[in-house]
Coordinates of C-alpha atoms in Angstrom, one line a residue:
X1 CA 1.0 19.4 -5.8
X2 CA -0.7 18.3 -9.0
X3 CA 1.6 15.2 -8.9
X4 CA 0.3 14.2 -5.5
X5 CA -3.3 14.7 -6.6
X6 CA -2.7 12.5 -9.7
X7 CA -1.0 9.9 -7.5
X8 CA -3.9 9.8 -5.0
X9 CA -6.4 9.5 -7.9
X10 CA -4.5 6.6 -9.3
X11 CA -4.1 4.8 -6.0
X12 CA -7.7 5.2 -5.0
X13 CA -9.9 7.3 -2.7
X14 CA -8.8 5.6 0.5
X15 CA -5.2 6.6 0.1
X16 CA -3.8 9.6 1.9
X17 CA -0.3 11.1 1.4
X18 CA 0.9 13.1 4.4
X19 CA 4.2 14.8 4.0
X20 CA 6.0 16.0 7.2
X21 CA 9.5 17.4 7.2
X22 CA 11.8 15.3 9.4
X23 CA 14.9 17.4 9.0
X24 CA 15.2 21.1 8.3
X25 CA 18.5 22.2 6.8
X26 CA 18.3 24.5 3.8
X27 CA 16.5 22.8 0.9
X28 CA 16.7 19.2 2.1
X29 CA 13.6 17.6 3.4
X30 CA 13.3 14.0 4.6
X31 CA 10.0 12.3 4.0
X32 CA 8.8 9.1 5.6
X33 CA 5.6 7.5 4.2
X34 CA 3.5 4.4 4.8
X35 CA 0.9 2.9 2.6
X36 CA -2.0 1.3 4.5
X37 CA -5.6 0.3 3.7
X38 CA -8.1 2.4 5.6
X39 CA -10.8 -0.2 6.5
X40 CA -8.7 -3.1 7.8
X41 CA -5.4 -2.4 9.4
X42 CA -3.1 -4.4 7.0
X43 CA 0.2 -2.7 6.2
X44 CA 0.8 -2.7 2.5
X45 CA 4.2 -1.1 2.2
X46 CA 6.7 1.3 3.8
X47 CA 9.2 3.7 2.4
X48 CA 11.8 6.1 3.4
X49 CA 13.6 8.5 1.0
X50 CA 15.1 11.9 0.8
X51 CA 14.1 14.7 -1.6
X52 CA 15.5 18.0 -2.5
X53 CA 12.8 20.6 -2.5
X54 CA 12.7 24.4 -3.3
X55 CA 10.2 27.0 -2.3
X56 CA 9.1 29.4 -5.0
X57 CA 6.3 31.8 -4.0
X58 CA 4.7 29.2 -1.8
X59 CA 4.9 26.3 -4.4
X60 CA 6.8 23.2 -3.7
X61 CA 9.0 21.8 -6.4
X62 CA 10.2 18.2 -6.0
X63 CA 13.4 17.6 -7.9
X64 CA 14.0 13.9 -7.2
X65 CA 10.7 12.2 -7.9
X66 CA 12.4 9.0 -8.8
X67 CA 13.4 8.4 -5.2
X68 CA 9.8 9.0 -4.1
X69 CA 8.3 6.7 -6.8
X70 CA 10.9 3.9 -6.5
X71 CA 9.3 2.1 -3.5
X72 CA 5.9 2.3 -5.3
X73 CA 7.4 0.9 -8.5
X74 CA 9.1 -1.9 -6.6
X75 CA 5.6 -3.2 -5.7
X76 CA 5.1 -5.1 -8.9
X77 CA 1.6 -5.2 -10.6
X78 CA 1.1 -8.8 -9.7
X79 CA 2.0 -8.1 -6.0
X80 CA -0.4 -5.1 -6.0
X81 CA -3.2 -7.2 -7.4
X82 CA -2.5 -9.9 -4.9
X83 CA -2.5 -7.4 -2.0
X84 CA -5.7 -5.9 -3.3
X85 CA -7.3 -9.4 -3.5
X86 CA -6.0 -10.3 0.0
X87 CA -7.5 -7.1 1.5
X88 CA -10.9 -7.7 -0.3
X89 CA -10.9 -11.3 0.9
X90 CA -10.1 -10.2 4.4
X91 CA -13.0 -7.8 4.3
X92 CA -15.3 -10.5 3.0
X93 CA -14.2 -13.0 5.6
X94 CA -14.7 -10.5 8.4
X95 CA -18.3 -9.8 7.2
X96 CA -18.9 -13.4 6.4
X97 CA -17.9 -14.8 9.8
X98 CA -20.8 -13.6 11.9
X99 CA -22.6 -15.9 14.3
X100 CA -25.0 -17.9 12.1
X101 CA -26.6 -21.3 11.9
X102 CA -24.4 -22.7 9.1
X103 CA -21.0 -22.6 10.8
X104 CA -19.7 -25.7 8.9
X105 CA -20.1 -24.1 5.6
X106 CA -18.4 -20.9 6.9
X107 CA -15.5 -22.9 8.3
X108 CA -15.0 -24.8 5.0
X109 CA -15.1 -21.5 3.0
X110 CA -12.6 -19.9 5.4
X111 CA -10.3 -22.9 5.1
X112 CA -10.4 -22.8 1.3
X113 CA -9.7 -19.0 1.2
X114 CA -6.8 -19.4 3.7
X115 CA -5.3 -22.2 1.5
X116 CA -5.6 -20.1 -1.6
X117 CA -4.0 -17.2 0.1
X118 CA -1.2 -19.4 1.4
X119 CA -0.6 -20.8 -2.1
X120 CA -0.5 -17.3 -3.6
X121 CA 2.1 -16.2 -0.9
X122 CA 4.2 -19.4 -1.5
X123 CA 4.1 -18.7 -5.3
X124 CA 5.2 -15.1 -4.7
X125 CA 8.1 -15.9 -2.3
X126 CA 9.5 -18.9 -4.2
X127 CA 9.7 -17.5 -7.7
X128 CA 13.1 -16.4 -9.1
X129 CA 14.1 -12.7 -9.2
X130 CA 16.6 -11.3 -11.6

């Protein structure tokens, strides 16, 4: 369980890891997980993997941590930073777009942010992968 505590501390305080067994047959447990941001409902990632677990005096030992960590490591650092930036921009846009007297400035700012986000997405999806 110390591994999950370390993972939660590294991912941030708004991340929750909930483990539910989906198949009970001996020592095999299937785990389905989803990574979401708590404040705005933007899905960041999804994973599905199987792990071999053993119970020893109430402690859970995960033997195949690579299968658990693989979907997280597939999210590249640039992609993680881009997603974090997109979520923070979405929060700022939501708080910024309140009824006010200066709607033209708000519309121009929103358009600029949308174009920047579109350019970042186009850059991410068009680069070569090896």
